[in-house]
Coordinates of C-alpha atoms and ligand atoms in Angstrom, one line a residue:
M1 CA -8.3 3.2 -28.4
D2 CA -4.7 2.4 -29.3
R3 CA -3.3 2.7 -25.8
D4 CA -4.2 0.9 -22.6
R5 CA -6.7 2.6 -20.4
I6 CA -5.2 4.7 -17.6
L7 CA -5.8 3.1 -14.2
L8 CA -6.7 5.8 -11.6
T9 CA -6.9 3.2 -8.9
P10 CA -4.8 2.2 -5.9
G11 CA -3.4 -0.8 -7.6
P12 CA -3.1 -2.5 -10.0
L13 CA -1.9 0.7 -11.7
T14 CA -0.6 1.9 -14.9
T15 CA 2.9 0.6 -15.6
T16 CA 5.5 1.6 -18.2
L17 CA 6.1 -0.4 -21.4
R18 CA 9.6 -1.2 -20.1
T19 CA 8.0 -2.9 -17.1
K20 CA 5.5 -4.8 -19.2
L21 CA 8.2 -6.0 -21.6
A22 CA 10.3 -7.4 -18.8
M23 CA 7.7 -10.1 -18.4
L24 CA 8.2 -11.6 -21.9
K25 CA 10.6 -14.3 -20.7
D26 CA 10.4 -17.5 -18.8
W27 CA 12.6 -18.1 -15.7
G28 CA 13.5 -21.2 -13.7
S29 CA 12.9 -20.6 -10.1
W30 CA 16.0 -22.5 -8.9
D31 CA 18.2 -21.0 -11.7
G32 CA 21.1 -18.7 -10.8
D33 CA 19.8 -15.9 -12.9
F34 CA 16.5 -15.8 -11.1
I35 CA 18.2 -16.1 -7.7
A36 CA 20.2 -13.0 -8.6
V37 CA 17.1 -11.0 -9.4
T38 CA 15.5 -12.0 -6.1
A39 CA 18.7 -10.9 -4.2
K40 CA 18.8 -7.6 -6.1
V41 CA 15.1 -6.8 -5.4
R42 CA 15.5 -7.7 -1.7
A43 CA 18.5 -5.4 -1.4
G44 CA 16.9 -2.6 -3.3
L45 CA 13.8 -2.6 -1.1
L46 CA 16.0 -2.0 2.0
D47 CA 17.5 1.0 0.3
V48 CA 14.0 2.6 -0.2
V49 CA 13.5 3.0 3.6
H50 CA 17.1 3.0 4.8
G51 CA 16.8 -0.4 6.4
Q52 CA 20.1 -1.9 5.3
D53 CA 21.5 -2.2 8.9
S54 CA 18.3 -2.9 10.8
H55 CA 16.0 -5.1 8.6
V56 CA 15.8 -8.1 6.3
V57 CA 13.4 -8.4 3.4
V58 CA 11.1 -11.4 3.0
P59 CA 9.0 -11.5 -0.2
L60 CA 5.8 -13.5 -0.4
Q61 CA 3.6 -14.7 -3.2
G62 CA 0.1 -13.2 -3.4
S63 CA -1.7 -9.9 -3.1
G64 CA -0.8 -7.4 -0.4
T65 CA -3.2 -8.7 2.1
F66 CA -1.4 -12.1 2.1
S67 CA 1.7 -10.3 3.3
V68 CA -0.2 -8.4 6.0
E69 CA -1.6 -11.7 7.2
A70 CA 1.8 -13.3 7.1
A71 CA 3.4 -10.4 9.0
V72 CA 0.9 -10.7 11.8
A73 CA 1.2 -14.5 11.9
T74 CA 5.0 -14.3 12.0
V75 CA 5.6 -11.4 14.3
V76 CA 2.9 -11.8 16.9
P77 CA 3.1 -14.8 19.2
R78 CA -0.1 -16.8 19.6
E79 CA -0.7 -15.4 23.0
G80 CA 0.1 -11.8 21.8
H81 CA -2.4 -9.0 22.1
V82 CA -2.7 -6.6 19.1
L83 CA -4.0 -3.1 19.2
I84 CA -5.3 -1.9 15.7
L85 CA -5.4 1.8 15.1
D86 CA -8.6 2.1 13.0
N87 CA -9.6 5.0 10.8
G88 CA -10.8 3.1 7.7
A89 CA -11.5 0.0 5.7
Y90 CA -7.9 -1.4 5.5
C91 CA -7.6 -1.0 9.3
K92 CA -10.8 -3.0 9.7
R93 CA -9.4 -5.7 7.4
A94 CA -6.2 -5.9 9.5
A95 CA -8.3 -6.3 12.6
R96 CA -10.3 -9.0 11.1
L97 CA -7.4 -11.1 9.8
T98 CA -5.6 -10.7 13.2
Q99 CA -8.7 -12.0 14.9
L100 CA -9.2 -14.9 12.4
M101 CA -5.7 -16.1 13.1
G102 CA -6.6 -16.4 16.8
R103 CA -4.6 -13.5 18.1
R104 CA -6.3 -11.3 20.7
A105 CA -7.3 -8.1 18.9
T106 CA -8.4 -4.8 20.2
V107 CA -9.6 -1.9 18.0
L108 CA -9.0 1.7 18.8
E109 CA -11.4 3.6 16.6
F110 CA -11.0 7.1 15.1
P111 CA -13.2 9.0 12.7
E112 CA -12.3 8.1 9.1
E113 CA -11.7 11.8 8.1
S114 CA -8.9 12.3 10.6
P115 CA -5.5 10.7 11.2
V116 CA -5.1 8.3 14.2
S117 CA -3.9 10.0 17.4
P118 CA -0.5 9.1 18.9
Q119 CA -1.7 10.6 22.2
A120 CA -4.8 8.3 22.3
L121 CA -2.5 5.4 21.5
E122 CA -0.2 6.2 24.4
A123 CA -3.2 6.6 26.8
R124 CA -4.5 3.2 25.7
L125 CA -1.1 1.5 26.1
E126 CA -0.9 3.0 29.5
A127 CA -4.4 1.8 30.5
D128 CA -3.9 -1.8 29.1
T129 CA -0.4 -3.2 29.6
S130 CA -1.4 -6.6 28.1
I131 CA -1.1 -5.1 24.6
T132 CA 2.1 -6.5 22.9
H133 CA 1.8 -5.1 19.3
V134 CA 0.3 -2.2 17.5
I135 CA -0.9 -2.2 13.8
L136 CA -0.8 1.1 11.9
I137 CA -2.0 1.6 8.3
H138 CA 0.4 4.3 7.0
C139 CA -1.9 5.7 4.3
E140 CA -5.4 4.5 4.8
T141 CA -6.3 3.9 1.1
G142 CA -10.0 3.7 1.9
T143 CA -10.1 7.4 2.2
G144 CA -6.6 8.5 1.4
V145 CA -5.8 9.9 4.8
L146 CA -2.1 9.9 6.0
N147 CA -1.4 8.6 9.4
P148 CA 1.5 9.8 11.6
L149 CA 4.0 7.0 11.4
P150 CA 7.0 8.6 13.1
E151 CA 4.9 9.7 16.1
V152 CA 3.2 6.3 16.4
A153 CA 6.6 4.6 16.1
A154 CA 8.0 6.8 18.9
V155 CA 5.2 5.9 21.3
C156 CA 5.6 2.2 20.5
E157 CA 9.3 2.3 21.1
K158 CA 8.9 4.3 24.3
R159 CA 6.4 1.8 25.6
G160 CA 8.3 -1.3 24.4
K161 CA 5.6 -2.5 22.0
G162 CA 6.1 -4.1 18.7
L163 CA 4.9 -2.1 15.6
I164 CA 3.5 -3.6 12.4
V165 CA 3.0 -1.0 9.6
D166 CA 0.9 -1.6 6.5
A167 CA 2.7 0.8 4.1
M168 CA 1.1 -0.8 1.1
S169 CA 0.0 2.4 -0.6
S170 CA 2.8 4.6 0.6
F171 CA 6.1 2.6 0.3
G172 CA 8.4 4.1 -2.3
A173 CA 6.5 7.4 -2.5
L174 CA 6.1 8.8 1.1
P175 CA 9.3 9.0 3.2
I176 CA 9.8 6.2 5.7
D177 CA 13.0 6.0 7.6
C178 CA 13.8 2.8 9.4
R179 CA 16.8 4.5 11.1
S180 CA 14.6 6.9 13.0
S181 CA 11.3 5.0 13.2
R182 CA 11.5 1.6 15.0
I183 CA 9.2 -0.8 13.0
D184 CA 9.1 -4.5 13.6
A185 CA 7.4 -5.4 10.3
L186 CA 6.9 -3.0 7.4
I187 CA 4.6 -4.3 4.6
A188 CA 4.2 -3.3 1.0
A189 CA 3.6 -4.9 -2.4
S190 CA 4.8 -5.0 -6.0
G191 CA 1.9 -3.3 -7.7
K192 CA 1.6 0.0 -5.8
C193 CA 4.0 3.0 -5.7
L194 CA 7.0 1.1 -7.0
E195 CA 4.9 0.7 -10.2
G196 CA 5.4 -3.0 -10.7
V197 CA 2.6 -5.4 -11.5
P198 CA 0.5 -7.1 -8.7
G199 CA 1.2 -10.6 -7.5
M200 CA 3.7 -10.4 -4.6
G201 CA 4.1 -8.6 -1.3
F202 CA 7.1 -8.2 0.9
V203 CA 7.8 -7.6 4.5
L204 CA 10.8 -5.9 6.1
L205 CA 11.4 -7.6 9.4
R206 CA 13.5 -6.0 12.0
K207 CA 16.6 -8.1 12.7
A208 CA 16.3 -7.6 16.5
V209 CA 13.0 -9.4 16.6
L210 CA 13.7 -12.0 13.9
E211 CA 14.8 -14.9 16.2
Q212 CA 11.6 -14.5 18.3
C213 CA 9.5 -15.1 15.2
A214 CA 10.4 -18.8 14.9
G215 CA 7.4 -21.0 15.4
N216 CA 4.9 -18.1 15.8
S217 CA 3.0 -18.8 12.5
Q218 CA 0.0 -21.2 12.6
S219 CA 0.2 -21.4 8.8
L220 CA 2.9 -23.0 6.7
A221 CA 2.4 -20.8 3.6
M222 CA 2.2 -17.6 5.7
D223 CA 5.4 -18.2 7.7
L224 CA 7.8 -15.5 6.9
F225 CA 10.4 -16.8 9.2
D226 CA 10.5 -20.1 7.4
Q227 CA 10.5 -18.3 4.0
Y228 CA 13.4 -16.1 5.3
Q229 CA 15.5 -19.0 6.5
Y230 CA 15.0 -21.0 3.3
M231 CA 15.9 -17.9 1.2
E232 CA 19.0 -17.2 3.2
K233 CA 20.2 -20.8 2.8
T234 CA 19.3 -21.3 -0.9
G235 CA 18.6 -17.9 -2.4
Q236 CA 15.3 -19.4 -3.6
W237 CA 11.7 -18.9 -2.7
R238 CA 10.2 -21.8 -0.6
F239 CA 7.3 -22.4 -3.0
T240 CA 6.8 -21.5 -6.7
P241 CA 7.7 -17.8 -7.0
P242 CA 5.7 -15.3 -9.2
T243 CA 8.7 -15.2 -11.6
H244 CA 7.3 -12.7 -14.1
V245 CA 6.0 -10.4 -11.3
L246 CA 9.5 -10.3 -9.7
V247 CA 11.4 -9.5 -12.9
A248 CA 8.8 -6.8 -13.6
L249 CA 9.4 -5.4 -10.2
A250 CA 13.2 -5.5 -10.7
E251 CA 12.7 -3.5 -13.9
A252 CA 10.3 -1.1 -12.3
M253 CA 12.8 -0.5 -9.5
E254 CA 15.5 0.2 -12.0
Q255 CA 13.3 3.0 -13.4
Y256 CA 12.5 4.1 -9.9
R257 CA 16.2 4.7 -9.3
E258 CA 16.7 6.4 -12.6
E259 CA 13.8 8.8 -11.9
G260 CA 15.5 9.8 -8.6
G261 CA 14.0 7.4 -6.0
Q262 CA 11.5 8.3 -3.3
P263 CA 11.8 12.2 -3.5
A264 CA 11.2 12.2 -7.3
R265 CA 8.4 9.7 -7.0
L266 CA 6.7 11.8 -4.4
A267 CA 7.2 15.0 -6.4
R268 CA 5.5 13.4 -9.4
Y269 CA 2.6 12.1 -7.3
V270 CA 2.2 15.5 -5.6
D271 CA 2.0 17.2 -9.0
N272 CA -0.6 14.6 -10.1
Y273 CA -2.6 15.3 -7.0
Q274 CA -2.5 19.0 -7.4
T275 CA -3.5 18.8 -11.1
L276 CA -6.4 16.5 -10.1
I277 CA -7.6 18.6 -7.2
A278 CA -7.5 21.9 -9.1
G279 CA -9.2 20.5 -12.1
M280 CA -12.0 18.7 -10.1
K281 CA -12.6 21.8 -8.0
A282 CA -13.2 23.8 -11.1
L283 CA -15.8 21.2 -12.0
G284 CA -17.5 21.6 -8.6
L285 CA -16.3 18.3 -7.2
K286 CA -15.2 18.5 -3.6
P287 CA -12.7 16.2 -1.9
F288 CA -13.8 14.4 1.2
L289 CA -10.7 15.1 3.3
A290 CA -9.2 18.3 4.5
P291 CA -6.0 19.0 2.5
E292 CA -3.8 18.9 5.6
V293 CA -4.6 15.2 6.3
Q294 CA -4.7 14.1 2.6
A295 CA -1.8 11.9 1.3
P296 CA -1.0 12.5 -2.5
I297 CA -1.9 8.9 -3.2
I298 CA -5.6 8.6 -3.7
V299 CA -8.3 11.2 -3.4
T300 CA -11.9 10.6 -2.2
F301 CA -14.4 12.9 -3.8
H302 CA -18.0 13.5 -2.8
A303 CA -20.3 12.3 -5.5
P304 CA -22.2 15.1 -7.3
Q305 CA -25.4 16.0 -5.5
H306 CA -27.5 15.7 -8.5
P307 CA -30.4 13.3 -9.3
A308 CA -28.8 12.3 -12.6
Y309 CA -25.7 11.0 -10.9
D310 CA -25.1 7.3 -10.9
F311 CA -21.6 5.8 -10.2
K312 CA -22.0 3.0 -12.7
R313 CA -22.9 5.3 -15.6
F314 CA -20.2 7.8 -14.5
Y315 CA -17.6 5.0 -14.4
Q316 CA -18.6 3.6 -17.8
A317 CA -18.5 7.0 -19.5
A318 CA -15.1 7.7 -18.0
K319 CA -13.9 4.3 -19.1
D320 CA -15.1 4.9 -22.7
R321 CA -12.8 7.9 -22.7
G322 CA -9.8 5.8 -21.5
F323 CA -9.8 6.3 -17.7
L324 CA -10.7 3.8 -15.0
L325 CA -12.0 5.4 -11.8
Y326 CA -12.5 3.7 -8.4
P327 CA -15.6 3.4 -6.3
G328 CA -15.8 5.0 -2.9
K329 CA -15.4 2.9 0.3
L330 CA -17.3 4.9 2.8
T331 CA -20.6 3.8 4.2
Q332 CA -22.0 7.1 5.4
V333 CA -21.6 9.3 2.3
E334 CA -21.6 8.6 -1.4
T335 CA -18.1 9.1 -2.9
F336 CA -15.8 7.9 -5.6
R337 CA -12.0 7.8 -5.6
V338 CA -9.3 8.8 -8.0
G339 CA -5.7 7.5 -7.7
C340 CA -2.7 9.7 -8.2
I341 CA -0.2 6.9 -8.4
G342 CA 1.2 4.8 -11.3
A343 CA 3.3 5.5 -14.3
I344 CA 1.4 8.7 -15.2
G345 CA 2.1 12.4 -15.0
R346 CA 0.4 15.8 -15.2
M347 CA -0.7 15.3 -18.8
E348 CA -2.6 12.1 -18.0
M349 CA -4.2 13.8 -14.9
Q350 CA -5.3 16.8 -17.0
Q351 CA -6.7 14.4 -19.6
A352 CA -8.6 12.6 -16.9
V353 CA -10.1 15.8 -15.6
N354 CA -11.1 16.7 -19.1
A355 CA -12.8 13.3 -19.5
V356 CA -14.7 13.8 -16.2
A357 CA -15.9 17.3 -17.4
E358 CA -17.2 15.7 -20.6
V359 CA -18.8 12.9 -18.6
L360 CA -20.6 15.3 -16.3
A361 CA -21.9 17.3 -19.3
E362 CA -23.1 14.2 -21.0
M363 CA -24.9 13.1 -17.9
G364 CA -26.6 16.5 -17.6
I365 CA -24.9 17.3 -14.3
A366 CA -24.2 21.0 -14.2
S367 CA -21.3 22.1 -12.0
Ligands
PLP1 C1 -3.7 -2.2 -1.6 C2 -3.6 -2.3 -0.1 C3 -3.6 -3.5 0.6 C4 -3.6 -4.8 -0.1 O1 -4.7 -5.1 -0.8 P1 -4.7 -6.3 -1.8 O2 -6.0 -6.2 -2.5 O3 -4.6 -7.5 -1.0 O4 -3.5 -6.2 -2.7 C5 -3.5 -3.5 2.0 N1 -3.4 -2.3 2.6 C6 -3.5 -1.1 2.0 C7 -3.4 0.2 2.8 C8 -3.6 -1.0 0.6 O5 -3.7 0.1 0.0

């Protein structure tokens, strides 16, 4: 194999050569050149979701979950009460981290094959007025289901509740508009749909709630308000920044703009998704979700109902052909997942489908 394997996963994902090459340089964290890259990335992230007037960007070292944890720690007061809208694995993770940080957490459960319900949210907020904040996962990567962000934001605004949105797997690809959806904290990371490499997250904090965030965090490293203040004052990160990750993200965002921004990114992912679905259907592989609730980000497929099927063998055989698949995350049914995101297009998706066809034949699984 003279090329990297194609990552059909929800991050890390396949990046361009240009993005990889951007990492071949060392940077001083306090140096003016690096400070300029930080400023440019922060401004560019606001543009993606039209948050220039309403929000500030606070980047944070670590994987995406670090930023979710930091957002909850920073935005929710210690006596706050958080309602988590739960239709999958990442929602459960958000509930757990909220609880571990000592915030009161209530989970409103929905079936994993359907979006969360804004009506049910409104009823719960009406029934329990002690709730101060709501957490929504925009695209629940565990299944790939798309949740109704504008509708949930409207309910939270009407009821005067804070809204924290984990847009990790949707930011940059699916439309999010901070002018029409009121979001207190919007969280994403470098290594997802912006097609950077993993290693940092970022949170868009709404300016109107910023001052109330002082002193909320029980953790020094996770305090986004502190990180924000320091960055405003000095242009620098509080602690050692992931320099190479940031310059790679800056380079990835340059390509994002050249490609045509969010609409173009979405169009490419939709094309990837459609190529994948059509090809897999022809092989007899069925998606877990109904198409109307499916985001074009990651697709959960039912595992073939065949005694010869074994995910490990299936995975290895696809890997031998240059494609990394992803295990399923459901407890009730056996599934596997295929990501549609990353610096890949129709050709790679078609090649992936061809590889799966070969793998199924090799395993003796007739379609
Ligand atoms: C990727 C992802 C995260 C963060 O996961 P990490 O492994 O910490 O990077 C959080 N929420 C969602 C919905 C995700 O897709």
